[in-house]
Amino acid sequence: MQKLLLLGDEAIALAAVDAGLSGMYAYPGTPSTEIMEFIQASPEAAERGIHREWSSNEKTALEAALGMSYTGKRAMAAMKHVGLNVAADTFINSAITGVNGGLVVVAADDPSMHSSQNEQDSRFYGKFAFVPVFEPSDQQQAYDMVFDAFELSEKCKLPVLFRITTRLAHSRSPISRKAAQPEKKMKMPDEPRQFVLLPAIARKRYRILLSAYESLKYDNRISKYNTFRDGSNRKLGIITCGIAYNYLMENFPDGGPDLPVLRITAYPFPADIIRDITGRCEEILILEEGYPLVEEALRGLLDNNLKILGRLDGTVPRDGELNPSIVARALGLLLAPQLAVPEIVKARPPSFCKGCGHSDTFNAIIEALRSFGMEGVFSDIGCYTLAALPPYSFINSCVDMGASVTMAVGAADAGLFPSVAVIGDSTFTHSGMTGLLDAVVKNSPVTIIISDNSTTGMTGGQKSQATGRLEMICAGIGVGPEHIRVIVPLRKNHDDNVRVMKEEFSYRGVSVIISSRECIQTASRRKRSTTEK
Amino acid sequence: MHSDRIKEKTINNRKMKNDIILSGVGGQGILSIAAVIGLAAVENNLFLKQSEVHGMSQRGGDVQSHLRLSGKPIASDLIPSGKADLIISMEPMESLRYLPWLSKTGWLVTSSNPFINIPDYPPLEAVLNEIKKIRNHLILDADAMAKEAGSLKAGNMVILGAASRFIDLPFLSIENGVRKLFIRKGDDIAEINIRALRAGRRIN
Ligand code: SF4
């Protein structure tokens, strides 16, 4: 069969389909978005009726996936690393309930923060929750591992965390497929109270979890992914995690270094092999993409006389993504000569697409708010965050999904007036609605501007749960109907929009302005697809 | 340009290695260039890794893609600095951003058409002068050539055509790749893109 050229994300999605997946659950987030998108576009998924709708946020996604697992079917939830924070409550507790049908949770980390607000390392969540973690180092391995992840999940009755990073998620490579497996039949859990975490049951389940975690070390589905290759030079031993292995091998094109190398791609990591390699080498270099998880475990609190090189002693930079040159430097290898970037090259930050509705919304906000002597709004995560950059420079916060609303509420509590939040439609239904309820209940003097582009724009235009529902939602939460204002952000409406904003900014209670115009990228894609059909 | 370079190459599979940086501004179509080369590479049974930039910077920011072709398995998704054989750029200033990756013997192929969406874009002359300091460079007016081929949007295929002589793939495979990629948009679109590709290839 001819190989398929797939992104790491797509390889994982295809593997899930081939491994008999029944439900895919996700909220868009770079670099994880393409997993769901691939399944949505897959003819096989359509034919089999695999569930593949976006969820409102990562927590609802993971809970729904857990519900599908409850029925004995295989489910996958996919999210970016910070999305796992949103789903963390479910994630940690799903380890204690355990699963029934296989449950694989993909967390796509973004070291170097290409498109994120931090570079947290999801492997810590695996350890925190006591669940197995897979960390593939290439696309084919990612494909193959998904099968083992589902099997392991069913065998040890635990969710499996599948950790990838940007480079794997967004890099293409030819993939060969395995034979497809049928979906699982519906079969409720043998133990009817498994998912009931009342304290008395939870205590029992927790002990079951601890012993299941212990026995993972002996599971072949973990151990086969942690391989050791000896070398005759014992001065230095190398431990690589996940994709770091590739950067090591890149520096030794003729089959790898003549040094002992332990390649870790599944956790809990193999303590016995680590003891073995540290016993035979004078020094150990640890290469991991992300935080120094293995390195910290090895260093411990007391020095054990072994020389450990890694991110903590500066051999490898403490933050940021790895690459072949960083690894070469850590090994003291000679680097190829490099040309410098000429000084005339200027930074080219991202900006709004020409004609984007967010820019008209911000033009109005800036004029209206300046008349109150204010410079800036609380904002949120989406294309509109680009208004933090010139020529707007009018955003004072961007923290996490939904934080604009609640930070505006807190600042209003402190006496800031007017206190204004700007949030996108999809971010609002992700995590802004509960904050709005807080505001309504105590009648905070805040104005929430929902910059509604009727899509999830930043991640490439996925369906927004909010589309067509915003007014209803705000009214349902209890915002007074006369303070739910709908405007259309177009240049010709500028003066009217400024007037509406000034009115609501002056109001000492909760008001919502829905500034609604479809993302021009989504709109033109929609037009194109209707004319092609 | 020597005519023997333009002659069809036969691929010595085991020895073949092309490390290519694609650059431009979000929305300029560098991923389509990558997709065409990818299709051609698969047709020739080569190993391939292609790392893309998705997300935030696609909104008019600088974007790049590392594309690696080889007759042997490829380890890293990223090209080590100083080792790229080729920079293919849709935008002159962007072509310079990735010079630290270009090897001493590598080629830089770029459009001469600036994409100005920042207030401090340097004078075009200065940008082109910096490019001309690179030993192996090829600058072409992709916009004009694309327009002549039938659509301004085909500028990326003009650039690919010009760069194709430095890629160890049969030109026919690249043409097949263009056809495969664009045929779903209609025969006429596919034809325009092939015309653009050929126009780029003919440039001296
Ligand atoms: S993708 Fe849509 S919402 Fe985002 S900047 Fe472009 S037009 Fe605006």
XYZ file of C-alpha atoms and ligand atoms in Angstrom:
745
model
C 0.000 0.000 0.000
C 1.265 3.479 -0.764
C 2.224 5.420 2.309
C 0.171 8.390 3.381
C 1.851 11.715 3.976
C 0.450 12.801 7.329
C 1.019 15.323 10.083
C 1.710 13.774 13.477
C -1.755 14.951 14.503
C -3.288 13.241 11.487
C -1.341 10.041 12.092
C -2.808 9.865 15.593
C -6.302 10.520 14.258
C -5.995 7.877 11.554
C -4.652 5.369 14.054
C -7.595 6.030 16.348
C -10.014 5.390 13.481
C -8.124 2.226 12.534
C -8.050 1.077 16.168
C -11.831 1.011 16.363
C -12.552 4.441 17.790
C -16.201 5.254 18.461
C -15.969 8.837 19.692
C -13.580 11.738 19.200
C -13.917 14.745 21.515
C -11.960 17.984 21.365
C -11.852 21.729 21.550
C -9.615 23.440 18.943
C -6.182 24.495 20.146
C -2.817 24.738 18.410
C -1.054 22.317 17.979
C -3.802 19.725 18.539
C -6.580 20.966 16.224
C -5.821 18.765 13.209
C -6.594 15.565 15.106
C -10.323 16.295 15.205
C -10.256 17.951 11.782
C -8.820 14.814 10.235
C -11.531 12.638 11.745
C -14.228 15.088 10.692
C -12.978 14.832 7.109
C -12.467 11.064 7.171
C -14.871 9.131 4.930
C -14.430 6.035 7.115
C -15.387 7.974 10.217
C -18.463 9.268 8.422
C -19.411 5.826 7.214
C -19.043 4.302 10.668
C -20.811 7.208 12.318
C -17.919 7.916 14.683
C -18.883 10.788 16.969
C -16.788 13.771 15.865
C -18.358 17.091 16.883
C -16.388 19.814 18.642
C -17.098 20.224 22.342
C -17.613 23.513 24.197
C -14.318 23.120 26.017
C -11.714 20.546 26.955
C -13.470 19.567 30.164
C -16.764 18.799 28.453
C -14.782 16.953 25.781
C -12.990 14.721 28.259
C -16.135 14.076 30.279
C -18.014 13.014 27.177
C -15.110 10.779 26.195
C -15.207 9.236 29.668
C -18.938 8.671 29.231
C -18.302 6.842 25.997
C -15.610 4.765 27.676
C -18.162 3.950 30.404
C -20.231 2.145 27.785
C -17.276 -0.009 26.797
C -16.431 1.822 23.571
C -13.141 3.416 22.626
C -12.900 7.187 22.947
C -10.227 9.810 22.414
C -10.057 13.354 23.728
C -7.549 15.785 22.205
C -6.464 19.187 23.414
C -3.542 21.549 23.627
C -1.474 21.456 26.797
C -3.283 24.333 28.514
C -6.560 22.671 27.588
C -5.560 19.846 29.903
C -5.600 22.404 32.740
C -9.238 23.035 31.914
C -9.919 19.302 31.850
C -7.628 18.548 34.798
C -10.433 17.834 37.265
C -11.861 15.204 34.975
C -8.452 13.880 34.053
C -7.216 13.298 37.597
C -10.502 11.765 38.686
C -10.821 9.578 35.612
C -7.668 7.832 36.824
C -9.442 7.053 40.086
C -12.661 5.895 38.465
C -10.642 4.086 35.871
C -12.115 3.388 32.462
C -14.120 0.694 30.765
C -13.638 1.113 27.002
C -10.156 2.364 26.057
C -9.664 6.088 26.711
C -6.731 7.976 25.206
C -6.168 11.627 26.092
C -3.916 13.493 23.670
C -2.179 16.569 25.068
C -0.236 18.602 22.524
C 2.452 20.661 24.229
C 3.940 23.765 22.696
C 7.528 24.241 23.890
C 8.900 27.639 22.835
C 5.291 28.882 22.926
C 4.819 29.206 19.177
C 1.111 29.715 19.712
C 0.539 29.497 23.472
C 0.810 31.355 26.734
C 3.115 28.842 28.443
C 5.216 25.770 27.717
C 3.987 23.444 30.471
C 4.968 19.803 30.137
C 1.968 17.469 30.210
C 4.061 14.504 31.299
C 3.738 15.918 34.817
C -0.006 15.424 34.598
C 0.565 11.773 33.837
C 2.662 11.378 36.941
C 0.266 13.488 38.995
C -2.725 11.378 37.977
C -0.825 8.036 38.056
C -1.572 7.111 34.487
C 0.663 5.740 31.751
C 2.098 8.296 29.326
C 3.173 7.702 25.750
C 5.512 10.179 24.125
C 6.181 9.109 20.522
C 9.322 10.352 18.828
C 8.067 10.228 15.262
C 4.889 10.100 13.233
C 4.967 6.376 12.462
C 5.589 5.567 16.087
C 2.699 7.849 17.014
C 0.464 5.889 14.660
C 1.579 2.524 16.019
C 1.438 3.578 19.660
C -2.219 4.578 19.502
C -3.148 0.891 19.102
C -1.101 -0.025 22.161
C -2.488 2.935 24.078
C -6.051 1.731 23.609
C -5.141 -1.850 24.486
C -3.186 -0.804 27.546
C -6.004 1.454 28.650
C -8.435 -1.435 28.511
C -6.080 -3.875 30.139
C -5.023 -1.728 33.089
C -8.401 0.071 33.147
C -6.741 3.492 33.141
C -6.906 6.453 30.805
C -3.673 6.810 28.829
C -2.055 10.184 28.304
C -0.590 10.653 24.831
C 1.893 13.509 24.943
C 3.105 15.140 21.759
C 4.817 18.441 21.028
C 4.443 21.005 18.245
C 7.162 19.554 16.011
C 5.603 16.146 15.902
C 2.042 17.461 15.710
C 2.799 19.725 12.765
C 5.360 17.781 10.826
C 4.464 15.483 7.952
C 5.964 12.115 7.224
C 4.905 9.030 5.259
C 2.838 6.613 7.348
C 2.061 2.981 6.682
C -1.231 1.739 8.023
C -2.131 -1.358 9.981
C -5.204 -3.498 9.501
C -8.291 -1.758 10.814
C -10.030 -3.136 13.901
C -13.768 -3.217 14.496
C -15.355 -0.958 17.075
C -16.090 -2.377 20.501
C -19.582 -3.526 21.378
C -21.456 -1.710 24.087
C -20.835 -3.317 27.470
C -21.385 -1.566 30.783
C -18.713 -1.729 33.513
C -18.545 -5.028 35.443
C -18.385 -3.108 38.707
C -21.496 -0.883 38.763
C -20.070 1.514 41.370
C -16.724 2.001 39.622
C -17.548 5.541 38.543
C -19.173 6.642 41.815
C -16.465 8.537 43.657
C -18.110 8.778 47.046
C -15.291 8.943 49.601
C -15.670 5.329 50.722
C -15.531 4.104 47.136
C -12.921 6.632 46.079
C -10.549 5.431 48.794
C -10.835 1.904 47.483
C -10.465 3.005 43.886
C -7.407 5.076 44.762
C -5.676 2.016 46.220
C -6.545 0.098 43.083
C -5.032 2.947 41.049
C -1.803 2.931 43.054
C -1.277 -0.760 42.546
C -2.224 -0.566 38.870
C 0.370 2.169 38.445
C 3.005 0.025 40.130
C 2.374 -2.888 37.805
C 2.690 -0.701 34.706
C 6.470 -1.145 34.897
C 6.047 -4.787 34.031
C 3.699 -4.187 31.141
C 5.195 -5.017 27.808
C 3.230 -2.252 26.105
C 5.278 0.225 28.119
C 8.611 -1.566 28.254
C 8.823 -2.226 24.516
C 8.852 1.533 23.952
C 11.844 2.126 26.214
C 14.878 0.769 24.453
C 18.494 0.631 25.446
C 21.426 0.484 23.061
C 24.871 0.008 24.497
C 28.006 1.719 23.236
C 31.660 1.020 23.851
C 32.487 4.521 25.043
C 31.421 4.658 28.673
C 32.414 8.239 29.386
C 28.933 9.483 28.633
C 25.527 7.842 28.672
C 22.577 9.538 27.027
C 18.914 9.419 27.975
C 16.481 10.842 25.423
C 12.750 11.387 25.844
C 10.320 11.467 22.944
C 11.340 13.592 19.996
C 14.742 14.470 21.523
C 15.960 11.111 20.211
C 15.678 12.405 16.642
C 17.833 15.421 17.390
C 20.489 13.154 18.869
C 20.468 10.821 15.870
C 20.582 13.747 13.438
C 24.068 14.451 14.728
C 25.229 10.901 13.973
C 24.009 10.177 10.451
C 25.939 6.896 10.298
C 23.797 4.983 12.734
C 24.098 6.792 16.044
C 26.834 7.536 18.602
C 29.066 4.869 20.092
C 27.662 5.701 23.517
C 25.066 3.940 25.657
C 21.700 5.436 24.753
C 18.402 4.920 26.540
C 15.437 6.032 24.488
C 12.338 6.678 26.597
C 8.974 6.986 24.872
C 6.663 5.568 27.547
C 6.175 6.239 31.250
C 6.497 5.356 34.101
C 10.113 5.500 32.950
C 12.212 2.359 33.361
C 14.036 2.849 36.673
C 15.982 -0.390 36.336
C 17.471 0.514 32.951
C 18.281 3.981 34.248
C 20.133 2.436 37.177
C 21.946 0.211 34.753
C 23.072 2.996 32.414
C 24.035 5.322 35.250
C 26.034 2.466 36.783
C 28.162 1.995 33.720
C 28.792 5.600 32.659
C 30.834 8.417 34.169
C 28.394 11.092 33.083
C 24.779 11.147 31.986
C 23.291 13.629 29.516
C 19.524 13.921 29.618
C 17.711 15.301 26.569
C 14.013 15.915 27.044
C 11.622 18.161 25.148
C 9.932 20.180 27.846
C 10.600 20.380 31.551
C 13.426 18.364 33.161
C 11.086 15.640 34.435
C 13.435 12.689 34.179
C 16.397 14.854 35.080
C 14.830 15.995 38.346
C 13.906 12.447 39.238
C 17.513 11.384 38.697
C 19.108 14.229 40.570
C 16.887 13.820 43.582
C 17.687 15.913 46.580
C 20.967 14.316 47.500
C 23.860 14.301 45.130
C 24.597 10.731 44.108
C 28.106 11.400 42.837
C 27.121 10.865 39.279
C 27.613 13.791 36.975
C 24.232 14.657 35.454
C 24.084 17.016 32.503
C 20.853 18.523 31.279
C 18.590 21.512 31.529
C 19.251 22.099 35.219
C 23.016 22.605 34.972
C 22.893 24.657 31.763
C 24.276 21.999 29.389
C 20.916 22.305 27.633
C 18.974 25.612 27.767
C 16.535 25.710 30.684
C 13.571 26.686 28.511
C 12.428 26.398 24.925
C 12.238 23.730 22.296
C 15.183 21.476 21.459
C 16.732 21.153 18.003
C 19.671 19.297 16.449
C 22.057 22.214 16.970
C 21.274 22.513 20.687
C 21.956 18.809 21.075
C 25.191 19.112 19.087
C 26.320 21.882 21.407
C 25.441 19.822 24.485
C 27.613 17.027 23.106
C 30.463 19.413 22.276
C 30.219 18.643 18.558
C 31.342 21.043 15.868
C 28.507 23.088 14.337
C 28.241 23.978 10.673
C 29.188 27.628 10.042
C 26.202 29.941 10.115
C 25.357 33.115 8.268
C 23.891 35.921 10.344
C 20.469 37.444 9.790
C 21.116 40.884 8.248
C 20.177 43.748 10.522
C 17.642 45.176 8.086
C 15.357 42.180 8.647
C 12.480 43.362 10.791
C 10.102 41.398 12.985
C 6.807 40.580 11.313
C 4.285 39.859 14.034
C 0.904 38.426 13.108
C -1.912 40.914 12.549
C -5.615 40.994 11.744
C -6.555 39.922 8.243
C -7.501 42.884 6.104
C -11.144 43.746 6.742
C -11.456 41.639 9.907
C -14.417 42.600 12.084
C -12.289 42.567 15.247
C -10.385 45.594 13.970
C -13.600 47.606 13.538
C -14.734 46.477 16.974
C -11.472 47.678 18.492
C -11.543 50.972 16.632
C -14.893 51.672 18.258
C -13.813 50.426 21.705
C -10.710 52.596 21.652
C -12.629 55.736 20.790
C -15.421 55.059 23.287
C -13.181 54.070 26.168
C -10.729 56.930 25.667
C -13.607 59.324 26.293
C -13.626 57.835 29.822
C -9.883 58.339 30.080
C -9.208 54.578 29.890
C -6.360 52.919 28.033
C -7.134 49.287 27.503
C -9.470 46.395 28.213
C -9.244 42.984 29.802
C -9.029 40.533 26.983
C -8.941 36.882 26.218
C -7.568 34.265 23.839
C -8.266 34.416 20.124
C -7.481 36.471 17.024
C -8.646 39.608 18.856
C -5.685 39.241 21.242
C -3.693 40.705 18.347
C -5.129 44.081 19.412
C -2.389 43.927 22.068
C 0.015 44.888 19.259
C 0.309 48.209 17.403
C -1.500 50.066 16.012
C -4.119 49.192 18.671
C -2.061 48.349 21.774
C -5.283 48.346 23.751
C -5.240 45.056 25.646
C -4.155 44.852 29.254
C -4.617 41.146 29.870
C -4.640 37.760 28.163
C -4.360 34.988 30.727
C -6.552 31.974 30.097
C -9.805 31.117 28.392
C -12.561 33.251 29.937
C -10.349 35.284 32.271
C -11.316 38.585 30.606
C -14.827 38.442 32.071
C -13.851 37.495 35.600
C -10.836 39.807 35.747
C -13.115 42.669 34.722
C -15.469 41.615 37.519
C -12.657 41.549 40.078
C -11.335 44.920 38.951
C -14.859 46.347 39.152
C -15.085 44.925 42.690
C -12.023 47.012 43.461
C -13.689 50.129 42.073
C -12.430 50.292 38.492
C -15.059 51.911 36.280
C -15.746 51.362 33.499
C -14.387 47.840 33.623
C -14.516 46.317 30.158
C -13.817 42.794 28.903
C -13.403 41.717 25.285
C -13.910 38.032 24.559
C -14.540 36.017 21.408
C -17.732 34.076 20.806
C -16.119 30.672 21.057
C -14.021 31.642 24.084
C -17.191 32.934 25.702
C -19.005 29.617 25.402
C -15.778 27.806 26.344
C -15.326 29.514 29.714
C -16.856 32.977 29.777
C -20.468 32.128 30.594
C -19.910 31.147 34.226
C -18.000 34.369 34.854
C -20.877 36.328 33.374
C -23.209 34.582 35.832
C -20.971 35.766 38.699
C -21.289 39.305 37.362
C -25.074 39.061 37.012
C -25.582 37.640 40.491
C -23.812 40.561 42.154
C -24.744 43.113 39.508
C -21.121 44.099 38.811
C -20.675 47.306 36.859
C -18.942 45.639 33.889
C -19.345 45.647 30.140
C -18.579 42.429 28.340
C -17.968 42.869 24.628
C -18.344 39.627 22.743
C -16.413 40.066 19.518
C -18.383 37.502 17.576
C -16.804 36.276 14.343
C -19.060 33.210 14.325
C -16.128 30.810 14.284
C -13.041 29.716 16.181
C -10.802 31.965 14.090
C -7.287 31.678 15.456
C -7.138 27.927 15.016
C -8.350 28.113 11.421
C -12.120 28.496 11.532
C -13.740 25.616 13.372
C -17.424 25.678 14.179
C -18.266 27.841 17.172
C -20.781 26.556 19.700
C -21.911 30.154 20.212
C -23.114 30.848 16.692
C -26.713 32.035 16.704
C -27.060 31.564 20.469
C -25.285 34.476 22.103
C -28.262 36.724 22.787
C -30.259 33.828 24.161
C -27.405 32.680 26.378
C -26.819 36.154 27.821
C -30.517 36.677 28.456
C -30.757 33.224 30.000
C -27.866 33.992 32.332
C -29.832 37.024 33.445
C -28.406 40.056 31.694
C -31.195 42.636 31.332
C -32.537 42.578 27.775
C -32.085 46.354 27.384
C -28.384 45.856 28.159
C -27.792 43.172 25.571
C -26.807 45.241 22.549
C -26.038 43.815 19.147
C -23.875 45.806 16.743
C -22.261 45.104 13.393
C -18.589 46.078 13.281
C -18.311 47.843 9.946
C -16.606 51.127 9.231
C -19.892 52.713 8.174
C -21.391 51.894 11.594
C -18.446 53.288 13.529
C -20.166 56.325 15.027
C -23.258 54.357 16.032
C -21.135 51.636 17.582
C -19.110 54.161 19.587
C -22.369 55.648 20.863
C -23.729 52.239 21.953
C -20.485 51.490 23.734
C -20.410 54.814 25.544
C -23.975 54.212 26.741
C -23.174 50.800 28.113
C -19.825 51.830 29.596
C -21.735 54.471 31.625
C -24.233 51.941 32.946
C -23.510 50.766 36.507
C -24.577 47.181 36.032
C -23.886 44.230 33.749
C -24.101 44.898 30.054
C -23.137 42.809 27.078
C -22.365 44.141 23.627
C -22.377 41.500 20.939
C -20.313 42.818 18.050
C -21.094 40.416 15.301
C -19.575 39.915 11.860
C -18.326 36.662 10.400
C -14.572 36.039 10.126
C -13.652 36.927 6.555
C -11.524 33.801 6.190
C -14.399 31.541 7.189
C -16.832 33.539 5.079
C -14.719 33.279 1.937
C -14.085 29.571 2.533
C -17.805 29.026 2.895
C -18.517 30.947 -0.308
C -15.870 28.994 -2.179
C -17.192 25.638 -1.033
C -20.759 26.503 -1.999
C -19.732 27.681 -5.463
C -17.594 24.567 -6.004
C -20.580 22.363 -5.186
C 22.682 28.615 -15.560
C 24.276 25.601 -17.230
C 21.962 23.626 -19.383
C 23.141 20.329 -17.907
C 21.617 21.359 -14.600
C 18.228 21.641 -16.240
C 18.442 18.194 -17.719
C 16.288 15.603 -15.986
C 18.031 14.137 -13.013
C 18.042 10.518 -12.208
C 17.699 9.995 -8.513
C 20.433 8.151 -6.767
C 18.109 7.141 -4.005
C 20.536 6.279 -1.245
C 22.651 9.396 -1.621
C 19.822 11.807 -2.268
C 19.400 14.486 0.404
C 17.670 17.858 0.013
C 17.086 20.046 3.036
C 14.827 22.926 2.115
C 13.550 25.916 4.066
C 10.342 27.445 2.718
C 9.541 30.934 3.851
C 7.047 33.694 3.371
C 4.199 35.507 5.028
C 1.102 33.707 6.322
C -1.304 33.185 3.427
C 1.296 33.291 0.616
C 0.973 29.612 -0.161
C 4.241 28.105 1.038
C 2.387 25.063 2.319
C 1.177 24.381 -1.220
C 4.789 24.414 -2.388
C 5.589 21.950 0.359
C 2.597 19.789 -0.553
C 3.681 19.571 -4.216
C 7.242 18.614 -3.335
C 5.831 16.128 -0.841
C 3.666 14.450 -3.473
C 6.611 14.280 -5.857
C 8.827 12.800 -3.159
C 6.299 10.114 -2.300
C 6.007 9.262 -6.009
C 9.768 8.674 -5.992
C 9.719 6.597 -2.805
C 11.840 9.038 -0.887
C 11.834 9.590 2.840
C 10.382 12.913 3.824
C 9.747 15.103 6.828
C 8.042 18.415 6.598
C 7.520 20.641 9.574
C 4.913 23.389 9.241
C 3.839 26.418 11.217
C 0.172 26.541 12.153
C -1.729 28.862 14.430
C -1.012 32.387 15.450
C 1.606 33.417 12.894
C -0.567 32.334 9.992
C -2.329 35.685 10.506
C 0.049 37.747 8.359
C 3.134 36.873 10.383
C 6.346 35.279 9.155
C 5.945 31.587 8.415
C 8.419 28.918 7.553
C 8.493 25.224 6.845
C 11.386 22.791 7.050
C 11.195 20.252 4.267
C 13.619 17.358 4.200
C 13.916 14.768 1.452
C 16.273 11.844 1.591
C 16.956 8.392 0.233
C 17.577 7.268 3.814
C 15.394 7.568 6.914
C 15.423 11.114 8.302
C 15.962 11.650 12.004
C 15.041 15.233 12.818
C 11.959 17.149 11.680
C 14.071 20.305 11.887
C 17.039 21.097 9.664
C 20.215 21.774 11.644
C 21.471 25.333 11.280
C 23.995 25.876 8.499
C 22.867 22.770 6.625
C 19.958 23.718 4.362
C 20.612 23.134 0.664
C 17.962 25.564 -0.434
C 15.818 28.431 0.769
C 12.648 28.928 -1.242
C 10.965 32.187 -0.344
C 7.803 33.929 -1.435
C 9.070 37.211 -0.039
C 12.498 38.855 -0.237
C 12.907 40.022 3.364
C 11.614 36.686 4.650
C 14.268 34.850 2.621
C 16.924 36.587 4.728
C 15.369 35.627 8.062
C 16.474 32.026 7.568
C 20.080 32.611 6.433
C 21.433 30.937 9.596
C 20.093 27.676 8.177
C 21.620 28.032 4.690
C 24.747 26.028 4.023
C 27.745 27.709 2.417
C 26.975 26.017 -0.871
C 23.206 26.343 -0.656
C 20.925 28.257 -3.016
C 18.477 31.002 -2.165
C 15.510 31.381 -4.525
C 13.115 34.201 -3.813
C 10.412 36.375 -5.231
C 11.404 40.010 -5.594
C 7.921 41.185 -4.610
C 7.833 42.597 -1.094
C 4.852 41.977 1.160
C 4.600 45.144 3.199
C 2.344 44.797 6.226
C 4.645 46.316 8.834
C 5.444 50.013 9.270
C 9.230 49.552 9.354
C 9.718 47.433 6.235
C 13.242 48.243 4.990
C 13.858 49.805 1.542
C 13.488 47.085 -1.094
C 16.862 47.992 -2.633
C 18.601 47.251 0.654
C 16.814 43.922 0.949
C 17.770 42.885 -2.580
C 21.356 43.977 -1.961
C 21.587 41.704 1.046
C 20.256 38.812 -1.039
C 22.815 39.515 -3.736
C 25.579 39.067 -1.159
C 24.657 35.381 -0.967
C 26.872 33.358 -3.259
C 24.088 31.359 -4.913
C 20.917 33.314 -5.330
C 18.070 33.634 -7.792
C 15.615 36.540 -7.584
C 12.540 36.645 -9.774
C 9.447 38.740 -10.280
C 6.996 35.999 -9.402
C 3.952 38.264 -9.447
C 4.459 39.356 -13.045
C 5.161 35.817 -14.212
C 2.163 34.437 -12.353
C -0.092 37.075 -13.855
C 1.143 36.120 -17.283
C 0.442 32.479 -16.538
C -3.131 33.406 -15.722
C -3.408 34.188 -12.012
C -1.546 36.267 -9.484
C -2.228 33.490 -7.003
C 0.104 31.123 -8.832
C 3.219 33.032 -7.716
C 4.128 30.181 -5.411
C 4.286 27.778 -8.355
C 6.519 30.198 -10.281
C 8.921 30.188 -7.358
C 8.743 26.416 -7.065
C 9.441 26.101 -10.786
C 12.541 28.271 -10.447
C 13.728 26.358 -7.395
C 12.988 22.963 -8.921
C 16.335 22.798 -10.707
C 18.020 22.621 -7.299
C 15.777 19.831 -6.079
C 16.812 16.304 -6.954
C 13.437 15.236 -8.242
C 12.385 14.691 -11.854
C 10.572 17.798 -13.096
C 7.814 15.554 -14.348
C 7.122 14.347 -10.817
C 6.822 17.930 -9.654
C 4.385 18.647 -12.489
C 2.368 15.602 -11.454
C 2.360 16.917 -7.925
C 0.985 20.276 -9.059
C -1.717 18.544 -11.035
C -2.670 16.284 -8.148
C -2.849 19.184 -5.722
C -4.841 21.602 -7.865
C -7.080 19.315 -9.875
C -9.767 19.383 -7.180
C -10.080 23.114 -7.822
C -10.755 22.452 -11.496
C -8.814 21.750 -14.701
C -8.293 25.411 -15.515
C -6.751 26.154 -12.117
C -4.463 23.145 -12.453
C -3.387 24.319 -15.935
C -2.624 27.840 -14.742
C -0.469 26.465 -11.942
C 1.420 24.170 -14.286
C 2.004 27.082 -16.655
C 3.332 29.097 -13.729
C 5.581 26.237 -12.670
C 7.028 25.890 -16.169
C 7.551 29.632 -16.482
C 9.542 29.593 -13.267
C 11.577 26.635 -14.436
C 12.610 28.440 -17.648
C 14.104 31.422 -15.811
C 17.829 31.921 -16.095
S -8.918 34.706 10.861
Fe -10.886 35.759 10.885
S -11.120 36.513 12.955
Fe -8.967 35.987 12.703
S -7.946 37.898 12.054
Fe -8.545 36.827 10.174
S -10.576 37.607 9.665
Fe -10.164 38.169 11.785
